[in-house]
Amino acid sequence: MAFDEKNPASAAPHRVVLDQRRRLTISGVEEVESFDESSVVMRTNQGALLIHGSSLHIEKLSLDGGEVLVQGEVDALTYEEELSQGGFFSRLFRG
């Protein structure tokens, strides 16, 4: 993979570390799309990542380094290939 000077986070390896379901460290993050206490949606260099849980908050956000630290009760991690209106978000907000 070539280094992209416009987005140095894209060169960072994607890594997910979950400690005791309470502390989630993610590298290779390109953008945080949205977040609230029950979900975090981010784009990584491996696709879109959706985090479900409760009392979630972003403790650390370093998009220059491509790293995010999320704390709270993590219930699920889900990957999607793309953040497209017809795919990812339609399934996310389906009632």
Coordinates of C-alpha atoms in Angstrom, one line a residue:
M1 CA 0.0 0.0 0.0
A2 CA 1.4 3.4 -1.0
F3 CA 1.6 6.3 1.4
D4 CA -1.0 8.9 0.8
E5 CA 0.3 12.3 1.8
K6 CA -3.2 13.9 1.7
N7 CA -4.5 11.4 4.4
P8 CA -1.7 10.0 6.5
A9 CA -4.2 7.9 8.5
S10 CA -4.9 5.8 5.4
A11 CA -1.3 4.5 5.7
A12 CA -1.8 3.4 9.3
P13 CA -2.6 -0.3 9.8
H14 CA -6.1 -1.1 10.9
R15 CA -6.2 -2.5 14.4
V16 CA -9.0 -3.1 16.9
V17 CA -8.3 -3.8 20.5
L18 CA -11.2 -4.3 23.0
D19 CA -10.4 -4.5 26.7
Q20 CA -13.1 -5.9 29.0
R21 CA -15.8 -4.6 26.6
R22 CA -15.3 -1.2 28.2
R23 CA -12.3 0.3 26.3
L24 CA -12.0 0.1 22.5
T25 CA -8.9 1.3 20.7
I26 CA -9.1 1.6 16.9
S27 CA -6.3 2.6 14.4
G28 CA -6.5 3.1 10.7
V29 CA -9.5 5.5 11.2
E30 CA -10.1 8.0 8.4
E31 CA -13.2 9.7 9.6
V32 CA -15.8 9.6 12.4
E33 CA -19.2 9.9 10.7
S34 CA -21.4 10.2 13.7
F35 CA -21.6 9.2 17.4
D36 CA -23.9 9.2 20.4
E37 CA -24.3 7.2 23.6
S38 CA -25.5 4.1 21.8
S39 CA -23.5 4.0 18.5
V40 CA -20.4 5.3 16.8
V41 CA -20.0 5.2 13.0
M42 CA -16.6 5.6 11.5
R43 CA -14.8 5.1 8.2
T44 CA -11.6 3.0 8.4
N45 CA -9.2 2.0 5.8
Q46 CA -10.9 -1.5 5.9
G47 CA -14.4 -0.2 5.5
A48 CA -17.1 1.4 7.6
L49 CA -17.2 0.3 11.2
L50 CA -20.3 0.6 13.4
I51 CA -20.0 0.2 17.1
H52 CA -23.1 -0.5 19.2
G53 CA -23.3 -0.2 23.0
S54 CA -24.4 2.0 25.8
S55 CA -22.8 5.0 27.6
L56 CA -20.3 5.3 24.7
H57 CA -18.1 8.3 24.4
I58 CA -15.0 9.2 22.4
E59 CA -12.1 9.6 24.9
K60 CA -9.5 10.3 22.3
L61 CA -9.7 11.3 18.6
S62 CA -6.6 11.7 16.6
L63 CA -7.4 11.6 12.9
D64 CA -3.9 12.8 12.1
G65 CA -2.6 9.6 13.6
G66 CA -5.7 7.6 12.6
E67 CA -6.5 6.5 16.2
V68 CA -9.8 6.6 18.2
L69 CA -10.4 5.5 21.8
V70 CA -14.0 4.7 22.7
Q71 CA -15.1 4.0 26.2
G72 CA -18.4 2.6 27.4
E73 CA -20.2 -0.8 27.3
V74 CA -19.5 -2.3 23.8
D75 CA -22.1 -4.7 22.6
A76 CA -21.3 -5.2 18.9
L77 CA -18.8 -4.2 16.1
T78 CA -20.1 -4.4 12.5
Y79 CA -18.2 -3.8 9.3
E80 CA -19.7 -2.6 6.0
E81 CA -17.9 -2.2 2.7
E82 CA -19.1 1.3 1.9
L83 CA -21.0 4.2 3.5
S84 CA -23.6 4.4 0.7
Q85 CA -27.1 5.8 1.2
G86 CA -28.6 2.7 -0.3
G87 CA -26.7 0.2 1.8
F88 CA -25.2 1.0 5.2
F89 CA -27.3 3.9 6.4
S90 CA -30.6 2.4 5.1
R91 CA -29.9 -0.7 7.2
L92 CA -28.7 1.4 10.2
F93 CA -31.8 3.5 10.4
R94 CA -34.4 1.0 9.3
G95 CA -37.4 1.1 11.6

